Amino acid sequence: MYVAALSMWSAAIGGTVHVSSRGNARPVLLWSALVAGTGRGKGTALRAALHVLDKSLGRFLATHTTSGITSGASTINH
């Protein structure tokens, strides 16, 4: 749940918050993947993170979330 929440939060603020490193401003982003077998808690972690962040992120999650990506090929197609 923690990684899912951090990833969602960083996606929401990534275009507006930057960190300076060696004179270069870089957006704050965390890339992650929830990987496990079927029924092993990926959906539970995602739903818990959505519940915690839903009000604070407003419509961002509704407009920046997709479903139905089940393979590498569907990721490329999307």
Tab-separated table of C-alpha atoms in Angstrom, residues 12-75:
chain	number	residue	atom	x	y	z
A	12	ALA	CA	-0.014	13.999	-8.996
A	13	ILE	CA	2.686	16.467	-7.909
A	14	GLY	CA	5.410	15.492	-10.387
A	15	GLY	CA	4.761	18.341	-12.791
A	16	THR	CA	4.851	21.027	-10.111
A	17	VAL	CA	7.436	19.935	-7.529
A	18	HIS	CA	11.116	19.677	-8.444
A	19	VAL	CA	14.280	18.641	-6.638
A	20	SER	CA	17.557	20.331	-7.477
A	21	SER	CA	20.586	18.113	-7.941
A	22	ARG	CA	23.890	19.511	-9.186
A	23	GLY	CA	22.119	22.519	-10.648
A	24	ASN	CA	19.499	20.465	-12.508
A	25	ALA	CA	15.869	20.651	-11.423
A	26	ARG	CA	14.189	17.263	-11.768
A	27	PRO	CA	10.539	16.396	-11.148
A	28	VAL	CA	9.699	14.364	-8.061
A	29	LEU	CA	8.633	10.973	-9.437
A	30	LEU	CA	8.518	7.446	-8.112
A	31	TRP	CA	7.994	4.641	-10.598
A	32	SER	CA	6.798	1.322	-9.229
A	33	ALA	CA	5.055	-1.871	-10.223
A	34	LEU	CA	2.814	-4.033	-8.072
A	35	VAL	CA	3.818	-7.545	-9.096
A	36	ALA	CA	2.467	-10.760	-7.608
A	37	GLY	CA	0.402	-13.756	-8.498
A	38	THR	CA	-3.358	-13.646	-8.835
A	39	GLY	CA	-5.078	-13.023	-5.501
A	40	ARG	CA	-1.884	-12.011	-3.703
A	41	GLY	CA	-2.875	-8.490	-2.570
A	42	LYS	CA	-2.127	-6.142	-5.468
A	43	GLY	CA	-5.735	-5.011	-5.677
A	44	THR	CA	-6.004	-4.713	-1.901
A	45	ALA	CA	-2.937	-2.458	-1.771
A	46	LEU	CA	-4.213	-0.352	-4.652
A	47	ARG	CA	-7.700	0.067	-3.158
A	48	ALA	CA	-6.258	1.024	0.242
A	49	ALA	CA	-4.003	3.655	-1.349
A	50	LEU	CA	-6.929	4.991	-3.405
A	51	HIS	CA	-9.049	5.228	-0.262
A	52	VAL	CA	-6.353	7.210	1.562
A	53	LEU	CA	-5.564	9.574	-1.324
A	54	ASP	CA	-8.945	9.942	-3.035
A	55	LYS	CA	-10.012	13.203	-1.364
A	56	SER	CA	-6.586	14.851	-1.376
A	57	LEU	CA	-5.909	14.197	-5.077
A	58	GLY	CA	-9.396	15.051	-6.287
A	59	ARG	CA	-10.131	14.206	-9.921
A	60	PHE	CA	-6.484	13.444	-10.748
A	61	LEU	CA	-6.833	9.732	-10.041
A	62	ALA	CA	-10.093	9.425	-11.984
A	63	THR	CA	-8.609	11.084	-15.074
A	64	HIS	CA	-5.162	9.435	-14.950
A	65	THR	CA	-6.015	5.802	-14.199
A	66	THR	CA	-6.649	2.982	-16.652
A	67	SER	CA	-7.453	-0.692	-16.330
A	68	GLY	CA	-7.343	-3.763	-18.507
A	69	ILE	CA	-3.588	-3.789	-19.033
A	70	THR	CA	-2.696	-7.435	-18.479
A	71	SER	CA	0.466	-7.953	-20.525
A	72	GLY	CA	3.471	-6.206	-21.994
A	73	ALA	CA	1.765	-6.109	-25.377
A	74	SER	CA	-1.315	-4.362	-23.986
A	75	THR	CA	0.945	-1.849	-22.217
